[in-house]
Coordinates of N, CA and C in Angstrom, one line a residue:
H17 N 8.3 31.2 3.3 CA 7.6 32.5 3.4 C 6.2 32.2 4.1
P18 N 5.9 32.9 5.2 CA 4.7 32.5 5.9 C 3.4 33.0 5.3
D19 N 3.1 32.5 4.1 CA 1.9 32.9 3.4 C 0.7 32.1 3.9
P20 N -0.3 32.7 4.5 CA -1.4 31.9 5.1 C -2.4 31.3 4.1
T21 N -2.2 31.6 2.8 CA -3.0 31.0 1.8 C -2.4 29.7 1.2
V22 N -1.2 29.4 1.7 CA -0.6 28.1 1.2 C -1.0 27.0 2.2
P23 N -1.7 26.0 1.8 CA -2.2 25.0 2.8 C -1.1 24.3 3.6
K24 N 0.1 24.1 2.9 CA 1.2 23.5 3.6 C 1.6 24.3 4.9
N25 N 1.5 25.6 4.7 CA 2.0 26.5 5.8 C 1.0 26.4 7.0
L26 N -0.2 25.9 6.8 CA -1.2 25.8 7.9 C -1.2 24.5 8.6
E27 N -0.3 23.5 8.2 CA -0.4 22.2 8.7 C -0.2 22.2 10.3
A28 N 0.8 22.9 10.8 CA 1.1 23.0 12.2 C -0.1 23.5 13.0
L29 N -0.7 24.6 12.4 CA -1.9 25.2 13.0 C -3.1 24.2 13.1
I30 N -3.3 23.5 12.0 CA -4.4 22.6 11.9 C -4.2 21.5 12.9
K31 N -3.0 21.0 13.0 CA -2.7 19.9 14.0 C -2.9 20.4 15.4
R32 N -2.6 21.7 15.7 CA -2.7 22.2 17.1 C -4.2 22.5 17.4
V33 N -5.0 22.9 16.4 CA -6.4 23.2 16.6 C -7.1 21.8 17.0
K34 N -6.8 20.8 16.2 CA -7.4 19.5 16.5 C -6.9 18.9 17.9
A35 N -5.7 19.1 18.2 CA -5.1 18.6 19.5 C -5.7 19.3 20.7
T36 N -6.1 20.5 20.6 CA -6.6 21.3 21.7 C -8.1 21.4 21.7
G37 N -8.7 21.0 20.6 CA -10.2 21.1 20.6 C -10.6 22.6 20.4
A38 N -9.8 23.4 19.8 CA -10.1 24.8 19.6 C -11.2 24.9 18.5
R39 N -12.0 26.0 18.7 CA -13.1 26.3 17.7 C -12.6 26.8 16.4
V40 N -11.5 27.6 16.5 CA -11.0 28.2 15.3 C -9.5 28.4 15.4
G41 N -8.7 28.4 14.4 CA -7.3 28.8 14.4 C -7.0 29.9 13.5
L42 N -6.2 30.9 13.9 CA -5.8 32.0 13.1 C -4.4 32.0 12.7
A43 N -4.1 32.4 11.5 CA -2.7 32.4 10.9 C -2.4 33.8 10.3
Y44 N -1.2 34.3 10.6 CA -0.8 35.6 10.1 C 0.5 35.4 9.2
D45 N 0.6 36.3 8.3 CA 1.9 36.3 7.5 C 2.9 37.2 8.3
G46 N 4.1 37.3 7.8 CA 5.2 37.9 8.5 C 5.0 39.3 9.1
D47 N 4.3 40.1 8.3 CA 4.0 41.5 8.8 C 2.5 41.7 9.3
A48 N 1.8 40.6 9.4 CA 0.5 40.5 10.0 C -0.5 41.4 9.3
D49 N -0.4 41.5 8.0 CA -1.5 42.2 7.2 C -2.4 41.2 6.5
R50 N -2.1 39.9 6.6 CA -2.9 38.9 6.0 C -3.4 37.9 7.0
L51 N -4.7 37.5 6.9 CA -5.2 36.6 7.9 C -5.6 35.3 7.1
G52 N -5.3 34.2 7.8 CA -5.7 32.8 7.4 C -6.5 32.3 8.5
A53 N -7.5 31.4 8.3 CA -8.3 30.8 9.4 C -8.6 29.3 9.0
V54 N -8.7 28.5 10.1 CA -9.1 27.1 9.9 C -10.2 26.9 11.0
D55 N -11.2 26.0 10.6 CA -12.2 25.6 11.6 C -11.8 24.4 12.4
S56 N -12.6 24.0 13.3 CA -12.2 22.9 14.3 C -11.9 21.6 13.6
N57 N -12.4 21.4 12.4 CA -12.1 20.2 11.6 C -10.7 20.3 10.9
G58 N -10.2 21.5 10.9 CA -8.9 21.7 10.2 C -9.1 22.2 8.7
D59 N -10.4 22.5 8.4 CA -10.7 23.0 7.0 C -10.3 24.5 6.9
I60 N -9.7 24.8 5.8 CA -9.3 26.2 5.6 C -10.5 27.1 5.2
I61 N -10.6 28.2 5.9 CA -11.7 29.2 5.5 C -11.0 30.3 4.7
W62 N -11.3 30.2 3.4 CA -10.6 31.1 2.5 C -11.1 32.6 2.6
G63 N -10.3 33.5 2.0 CA -10.6 34.9 2.2 C -12.0 35.3 1.8
D64 N -12.5 34.8 0.7 CA -13.9 35.2 0.3 C -14.9 34.6 1.2
K65 N -14.7 33.5 1.9 CA -15.6 33.0 2.9 C -15.6 33.9 4.1
L66 N -14.4 34.3 4.5 CA -14.3 35.2 5.7 C -15.0 36.5 5.3
M67 N -14.9 36.9 4.1 CA -15.6 38.2 3.7 C -17.1 38.0 3.8
I68 N -17.6 36.9 3.5 CA -19.1 36.6 3.6 C -19.5 36.8 5.1
L69 N -18.7 36.2 6.0 CA -19.1 36.4 7.4 C -19.0 37.9 7.8
F70 N -17.9 38.6 7.4 CA -17.7 40.0 7.8 C -18.8 40.8 7.2
S71 N -19.2 40.6 5.9 CA -20.1 41.4 5.2 C -21.5 41.3 5.8
R72 N -21.9 40.0 6.2 CA -23.2 39.8 6.8 C -23.3 40.6 8.1
A73 N -22.3 40.5 8.9 CA -22.3 41.2 10.2 C -22.3 42.7 10.0
L74 N -21.5 43.2 9.1 CA -21.5 44.6 8.9 C -22.8 45.2 8.3
L75 N -23.5 44.4 7.4 CA -24.7 44.9 6.8 C -25.9 45.0 7.8
K76 N -25.8 44.3 8.9 CA -26.9 44.4 9.9 C -26.9 45.8 10.5
N77 N -25.7 46.4 10.6 CA -25.7 47.7 11.2 C -25.5 48.8 10.2
N78 N -25.1 48.4 8.9 CA -24.9 49.4 7.9 C -25.6 49.0 6.6
P79 N -27.0 49.0 6.6 CA -27.7 48.5 5.4 C -27.3 49.3 4.2
G80 N -27.2 48.5 3.1 CA -26.9 49.2 1.8 C -25.4 49.5 1.6
A81 N -24.5 49.2 2.5 CA -23.1 49.6 2.4 C -22.4 48.9 1.2
A82 N -21.5 49.7 0.6 CA -20.7 49.2 -0.4 C -19.6 48.3 0.1
I83 N -19.4 47.1 -0.5 CA -18.4 46.2 0.0 C -17.6 45.7 -1.2
L84 N -16.2 45.7 -1.1 CA -15.3 45.6 -2.2 C -14.7 44.2 -2.2
G85 N -14.7 43.5 -3.3 CA -13.9 42.2 -3.4 C -13.0 42.4 -4.6
E86 N -12.2 41.3 -4.9 CA -11.4 41.4 -6.1 C -11.7 40.2 -7.1
V87 N -11.1 40.2 -8.2 CA -11.5 39.3 -9.3 C -11.3 37.8 -9.0
K88 N -10.4 37.5 -8.0 CA -10.2 36.1 -7.6 C -11.2 35.6 -6.6
C89 N -12.1 36.5 -6.1 CA -13.1 36.0 -5.1 C -14.2 35.4 -5.9
S90 N -14.8 34.3 -5.3 CA -15.9 33.6 -5.9 C -17.2 34.4 -6.0
Q91 N -18.0 34.1 -7.0 CA -19.3 34.8 -7.2 C -20.2 34.6 -6.0
T92 N -19.9 33.5 -5.2 CA -20.8 33.3 -4.0 C -20.7 34.6 -3.1
L93 N -19.5 35.2 -3.0 CA -19.3 36.4 -2.2 C -20.2 37.5 -2.7
Y94 N -20.1 37.8 -4.0 CA -20.9 39.0 -4.5 C -22.4 38.7 -4.4
D95 N -22.8 37.5 -4.7 CA -24.2 37.1 -4.6 C -24.7 37.3 -3.1
D96 N -23.9 36.9 -2.2 CA -24.3 36.9 -0.8 C -24.4 38.4 -0.3
I97 N -23.4 39.2 -0.7 CA -23.5 40.7 -0.4 C -24.8 41.3 -0.8
A98 N -25.2 41.0 -2.1 CA -26.4 41.5 -2.7 C -27.6 41.0 -2.0
K99 N -27.6 39.7 -1.7 CA -28.7 39.0 -1.0 C -29.0 39.7 0.4
H100 N -27.9 40.1 1.0 CA -28.1 40.8 2.4 C -28.2 42.3 2.3
G101 N -28.5 42.8 1.1 CA -28.8 44.2 1.0 C -27.6 45.1 0.8
G102 N -26.4 44.6 0.5 CA -25.2 45.4 0.3 C -25.0 45.7 -1.2
K103 N -24.0 46.5 -1.4 CA -23.6 46.8 -2.8 C -22.3 46.2 -3.1
P104 N -22.3 45.1 -3.8 CA -21.0 44.4 -4.1 C -20.2 45.1 -5.3
I105 N -18.9 45.3 -5.1 CA -18.1 45.9 -6.1 C -16.9 44.9 -6.4
V106 N -16.7 44.6 -7.6 CA -15.5 43.7 -8.0 C -14.4 44.7 -8.5
W107 N -13.2 44.4 -8.0 CA -12.1 45.3 -8.4 C -10.8 44.5 -8.6
K108 N -9.7 45.2 -9.0 CA -8.5 44.6 -9.3 C -7.8 44.0 -8.0
T109 N -7.0 43.0 -8.2 CA -6.2 42.5 -7.1 C -5.0 43.4 -6.8
G110 N -4.7 43.6 -5.5 CA -3.5 44.4 -5.1 C -4.0 45.3 -4.0
H111 N -3.3 45.3 -2.9 CA -3.8 46.0 -1.7 C -3.8 47.5 -1.9
S112 N -2.8 48.1 -2.6 CA -2.8 49.5 -2.8 C -4.0 49.9 -3.7
L113 N -4.3 49.1 -4.7 CA -5.4 49.4 -5.7 C -6.7 49.3 -4.9
I114 N -6.8 48.3 -4.0 CA -8.1 48.1 -3.2 C -8.3 49.4 -2.3
K115 N -7.2 49.8 -1.6 CA -7.3 51.0 -0.7 C -7.8 52.2 -1.5
T116 N -7.2 52.4 -2.7 CA -7.6 53.6 -3.5 C -9.1 53.5 -3.9
K117 N -9.5 52.3 -4.3 CA -10.9 52.1 -4.7 C -11.9 52.2 -3.5
M118 N -11.5 51.8 -2.3 CA -12.3 52.0 -1.1 C -12.6 53.5 -0.9
K119 N -11.5 54.3 -1.0 CA -11.7 55.7 -0.8 C -12.7 56.3 -1.8
E120 N -12.5 55.9 -3.1 CA -13.3 56.4 -4.2 C -14.8 56.0 -4.0
T121 N -15.1 54.8 -3.5 CA -16.4 54.3 -3.5 C -17.1 54.5 -2.1
G122 N -16.3 54.8 -1.1 CA -16.8 54.8 0.3 C -17.1 53.5 0.9
A123 N -16.5 52.4 0.3 CA -16.8 51.1 0.8 C -16.3 50.9 2.3
L124 N -17.1 50.2 3.1 CA -16.8 50.0 4.5 C -16.0 48.8 4.8
L125 N -15.9 47.9 3.8 CA -15.2 46.7 3.9 C -14.6 46.3 2.6
A126 N -13.4 45.7 2.6 CA -12.9 45.1 1.3 C -12.0 43.9 1.7
G127 N -11.8 43.1 0.7 CA -11.0 41.9 1.0 C -10.5 41.2 -0.2
E128 N -9.4 40.4 -0.1 CA -8.8 39.7 -1.1 C -8.7 38.2 -0.7
M129 N -8.6 37.3 -1.7 CA -8.4 35.9 -1.4 C -7.1 35.7 -0.7
S130 N -6.2 36.6 -0.9 CA -4.8 36.5 -0.2 C -4.9 36.6 1.3
G131 N -6.0 37.1 1.8 CA -6.2 37.3 3.2 C -6.0 38.8 3.7
H132 N -5.8 39.7 2.7 CA -5.8 41.1 3.0 C -7.2 41.5 3.3
L133 N -7.6 42.0 4.5 CA -8.9 42.4 4.8 C -8.9 43.8 5.4
F134 N -9.7 44.7 4.8 CA -9.7 46.1 5.1 C -11.0 46.5 5.7
F135 N -11.0 47.0 6.9 CA -12.2 47.5 7.6 C -12.2 49.0 7.7
K136 N -13.1 49.6 7.1 CA -13.3 51.1 7.3 C -14.4 51.3 8.4
D137 N -15.2 50.3 8.6 CA -16.2 50.3 9.7 C -15.5 50.1 11.0
R138 N -15.6 51.0 11.9 CA -15.0 51.0 13.3 C -13.5 50.8 13.2
Y139 N -12.9 51.2 12.1 CA -11.5 51.1 12.0 C -11.0 52.1 10.9
F140 N -9.7 51.9 10.4 CA -9.1 53.0 9.6 C -9.0 52.6 8.1
G141 N -9.5 51.5 7.7 CA -9.5 51.2 6.2 C -8.3 50.6 5.7
Y142 N -7.4 50.0 6.5 CA -6.3 49.3 6.0 C -6.2 47.9 6.5
D143 N -5.3 47.1 5.9 CA -5.3 45.6 6.1 C -4.5 45.2 7.4
D144 N -5.2 45.2 8.5 CA -4.6 44.8 9.8 C -5.2 43.5 10.1
A145 N -4.4 42.4 10.0 CA -4.9 41.1 10.2 C -5.2 40.7 11.7
L146 N -4.5 41.4 12.6 CA -4.8 41.2 14.0 C -6.2 41.7 14.3
Y147 N -6.5 42.9 13.7 CA -7.8 43.5 13.9 C -8.9 42.6 13.3
A148 N -8.6 42.1 12.0 CA -9.6 41.2 11.3 C -9.8 40.0 12.1
G149 N -8.8 39.4 12.7 CA -8.9 38.2 13.6 C -9.8 38.5 14.7
M150 N -9.7 39.7 15.3 CA -10.6 40.0 16.5 C -12.0 40.2 16.0
R151 N -12.2 40.7 14.8 CA -13.6 40.9 14.3 C -14.2 39.5 14.0
L152 N -13.4 38.5 13.6 CA -13.9 37.2 13.4 C -14.3 36.6 14.7
L153 N -13.5 36.7 15.7 CA -13.8 36.2 17.1 C -15.1 36.9 17.6
E154 N -15.2 38.2 17.4 CA -16.4 38.9 17.8 C -17.7 38.3 17.2
I155 N -17.6 38.0 15.9 CA -18.8 37.4 15.2 C -19.1 36.0 15.8
L156 N -18.1 35.2 16.1 CA -18.3 33.8 16.6 C -18.8 33.9 18.0
A157 N -18.3 34.9 18.8 CA -18.7 35.0 20.2 C -20.2 35.5 20.3
A158 N -20.6 36.3 19.4 CA -21.9 36.9 19.4 C -23.0 36.0 18.9
S159 N -22.6 34.9 18.1 CA -23.5 34.0 17.5 C -24.1 33.1 18.5
P160 N -25.5 32.8 18.5 CA -26.1 31.8 19.3 C -25.7 30.4 18.9
E161 N -25.2 30.3 17.7 CA -24.8 29.0 17.1 C -23.3 28.7 17.5
D162 N -23.0 27.5 17.5 CA -21.6 27.1 17.7 C -20.7 27.5 16.5
A163 N -19.5 27.7 16.7 CA -18.6 28.2 15.6 C -18.7 27.3 14.4
D164 N -18.7 25.9 14.6 CA -18.8 25.0 13.5 C -20.1 25.2 12.7
E165 N -21.2 25.5 13.3 CA -22.4 25.8 12.6 C -22.4 27.1 11.8
V166 N -21.7 28.1 12.4 CA -21.5 29.3 11.6 C -20.7 29.1 10.3
F167 N -19.6 28.3 10.5 CA -18.8 28.0 9.3 C -19.6 27.1 8.3
D168 N -20.3 26.1 8.8 CA -21.1 25.2 8.0 C -22.2 25.9 7.2
A169 N -22.6 27.0 7.7 CA -23.7 27.8 7.0 C -23.2 28.6 5.8
L170 N -21.9 28.7 5.6 CA -21.4 29.4 4.5 C -21.6 28.7 3.2
P171 N -21.8 29.4 2.1 CA -22.1 28.7 0.8 C -21.0 27.7 0.5
K172 N -21.4 26.5 -0.1 CA -20.5 25.5 -0.5 C -20.1 25.6 -1.9
S173 N -18.9 25.5 -2.3 CA -18.4 25.6 -3.7 C -17.2 24.7 -3.9
V174 N -16.9 24.5 -5.1 CA -15.7 23.6 -5.5 C -14.8 24.5 -6.3
S175 N -13.5 24.5 -6.0 CA -12.6 25.3 -6.9 C -11.2 24.6 -6.9
T176 N -10.5 25.0 -7.9 CA -9.1 24.6 -8.0 C -8.3 25.4 -7.0
P177 N -7.1 25.0 -6.6 CA -6.2 25.9 -5.9 C -5.8 27.0 -6.9
E178 N -5.1 28.0 -6.4 CA -4.6 29.1 -7.3 C -3.5 28.4 -8.1
I179 N -3.5 28.5 -9.4 CA -2.5 27.9 -10.3 C -1.6 29.0 -10.8
K180 N -0.3 28.9 -10.7 CA 0.6 29.9 -11.1 C 1.5 29.3 -12.2
V181 N 1.5 30.0 -13.4 CA 2.3 29.6 -14.5 C 3.4 30.5 -14.7
Q182 N 4.6 30.0 -14.6 CA 5.8 30.8 -14.7 C 6.1 31.2 -16.1
V183 N 6.4 32.5 -16.4 CA 6.7 33.0 -17.7 C 8.0 33.9 -17.6
A184 N 8.5 34.3 -18.7 CA 9.7 35.2 -18.7 C 9.3 36.5 -18.2
E185 N 10.3 37.2 -17.6 CA 10.0 38.5 -16.9 C 9.3 39.5 -17.9
G186 N 8.2 40.0 -17.5 CA 7.4 40.9 -18.3 C 6.4 40.3 -19.3
E187 N 6.6 39.0 -19.6 CA 5.8 38.3 -20.6 C 4.4 38.1 -20.2
Q188 N 4.1 38.2 -18.8 CA 2.8 37.9 -18.3 C 1.8 39.0 -18.9
Y189 N 2.3 40.2 -19.0 CA 1.5 41.3 -19.5 C 1.1 41.2 -21.0
S190 N 2.1 40.9 -21.8 CA 1.9 40.7 -23.3 C 1.0 39.5 -23.5
F191 N 1.1 38.5 -22.7 CA 0.3 37.3 -22.9 C -1.2 37.7 -22.6
I192 N -1.4 38.4 -21.5 CA -2.8 38.7 -21.2 C -3.4 39.6 -22.2
E193 N -2.6 40.6 -22.7 CA -3.1 41.5 -23.8 C -3.6 40.7 -25.0
K194 N -2.8 39.7 -25.4 CA -3.2 38.9 -26.6 C -4.4 38.0 -26.3
F195 N -4.4 37.4 -25.1 CA -5.4 36.5 -24.6 C -6.8 37.2 -24.6
V196 N -6.8 38.4 -24.0 CA -8.0 39.2 -23.9 C -8.6 39.5 -25.3
A197 N -7.6 39.8 -26.2 CA -8.0 40.2 -27.6 C -8.6 39.0 -28.4
Q198 N -8.0 37.8 -28.1 CA -8.4 36.6 -28.9 C -9.3 35.6 -28.3
A199 N -9.3 35.5 -27.0 CA -10.1 34.4 -26.4 C -11.6 34.6 -26.5
R200 N -12.3 33.6 -26.7 CA -13.8 33.6 -26.8 C -14.4 32.6 -25.8
F201 N -15.4 33.0 -25.0 CA -16.0 32.1 -24.1 C -17.5 32.2 -24.3
E202 N -18.0 31.2 -25.0 CA -19.4 31.2 -25.4 C -20.4 31.3 -24.2
G203 N -21.3 32.2 -24.2 CA -22.3 32.3 -23.2 C -21.9 32.8 -21.8
A204 N -20.7 33.3 -21.8 CA -20.2 33.9 -20.5 C -20.3 35.4 -20.4
R205 N -20.4 35.9 -19.2 CA -20.3 37.3 -19.0 C -18.8 37.6 -18.7
I206 N -18.2 38.5 -19.5 CA -16.8 38.7 -19.5 C -16.4 40.0 -18.8
S207 N -15.4 39.9 -17.9 CA -14.9 41.1 -17.3 C -13.4 41.2 -17.6
T208 N -12.9 42.4 -17.9 CA -11.5 42.6 -18.2 C -10.9 43.7 -17.2
I209 N -11.5 43.8 -16.0 CA -11.0 44.7 -15.0 C -9.5 44.4 -14.7
D210 N -9.2 43.1 -14.6 CA -7.9 42.6 -14.2 C -7.7 41.3 -14.9
G211 N -7.0 41.2 -16.0 CA -6.9 40.0 -16.8 C -8.2 39.8 -17.5
I212 N -8.7 38.5 -17.5 CA -10.0 38.2 -18.1 C -10.7 37.2 -17.2
R213 N -11.9 37.5 -16.8 CA -12.7 36.6 -16.0 C -14.0 36.3 -16.8
A214 N -14.3 35.0 -16.9 CA -15.5 34.6 -17.6 C -16.5 34.0 -16.6
D215 N -17.7 34.5 -16.5 CA -18.7 34.0 -15.5 C -19.9 33.4 -16.3
W216 N -20.1 32.1 -15.9 CA -21.3 31.4 -16.4 C -22.3 31.3 -15.2
S217 N -23.5 30.7 -15.5 CA -24.5 30.6 -14.4 C -24.0 29.5 -13.4
D218 N -23.1 28.6 -13.8 CA -22.7 27.5 -12.8 C -21.3 27.5 -12.5
G219 N -20.6 28.6 -12.8 CA -19.1 28.7 -12.4 C -18.4 29.8 -13.2
W220 N -17.1 29.9 -12.9 CA -16.3 31.0 -13.5 C -14.9 30.6 -13.6
G221 N -14.1 31.3 -14.4 CA -12.7 31.1 -14.6 C -12.0 32.5 -14.8
L222 N -10.7 32.5 -14.4 CA -10.0 33.7 -14.5 C -8.5 33.4 -14.9
V223 N -7.9 34.3 -15.7 CA -6.5 34.4 -15.8 C -6.1 35.8 -15.8
R224 N -5.0 36.1 -15.0 CA -4.5 37.5 -14.8 C -3.0 37.5 -14.7
A225 N -2.4 38.6 -14.9 CA -1.0 38.8 -14.7 C -0.7 39.2 -13.3
S226 N 0.2 38.5 -12.6 CA 0.6 38.9 -11.3 C 1.2 40.3 -11.3
N227 N 0.9 41.0 -10.2 CA 1.5 42.4 -10.1 C 3.0 42.4 -9.6
T228 N 3.4 41.3 -9.0 CA 4.7 41.2 -8.3 C 5.7 40.3 -8.9
T229 N 5.3 39.2 -9.6 CA 6.2 38.2 -10.1 C 5.8 37.9 -11.5
P230 N 6.8 37.3 -12.3 CA 6.5 37.0 -13.7 C 5.7 35.6 -13.8
V231 N 4.5 35.7 -13.4 CA 3.6 34.5 -13.5 C 2.2 34.9 -14.0
L232 N 1.5 33.9 -14.6 CA 0.1 34.0 -14.9 C -0.6 33.4 -13.7
V233 N -1.7 34.0 -13.2 CA -2.4 33.4 -12.1 C -3.8 33.0 -12.6

């Protein structure tokens, strides 16, 4: 399955980028609604990092705009949106849920870690990865800095890969229900928008039920 968030699926692209000396490599899933990207070193630029680039560019022309992320995106995204004068909104994972919330809030941009990126600014508000790829190239082309410098300027953070725990069909929902009711995280800011997310000053953690398969994410 050509999922651009699975590092193994990007190995051929990374090899090609290095062999040709390209500044950036773009990867699409089978129906081209998800974008993956790698820099010239072959490092993967995850969805929330792409969102930081997109939101900075968008906020220059649309100060104060609402920008939507989901619970799996790092706090660095939401902090960066606020720092650049935008209105960050955290919402549930799932592209239909995101599209509905965009209409409700008037958000000009939304994105998920999975690579679904939604532009309402100069576009129609749905997840077209070919269009998102062109917006990325536009940002890189307009920058006086080299592409590597643009990517290097993004916030640095450390995270685990997405961990998926297989459960019996339907059990992911009952587990989350019990976990939300019983779990305690000292000193954390708790969000139960989608599963349970605990934010501390120096990091965060999340567990949620997948919308599509019997797994805990």
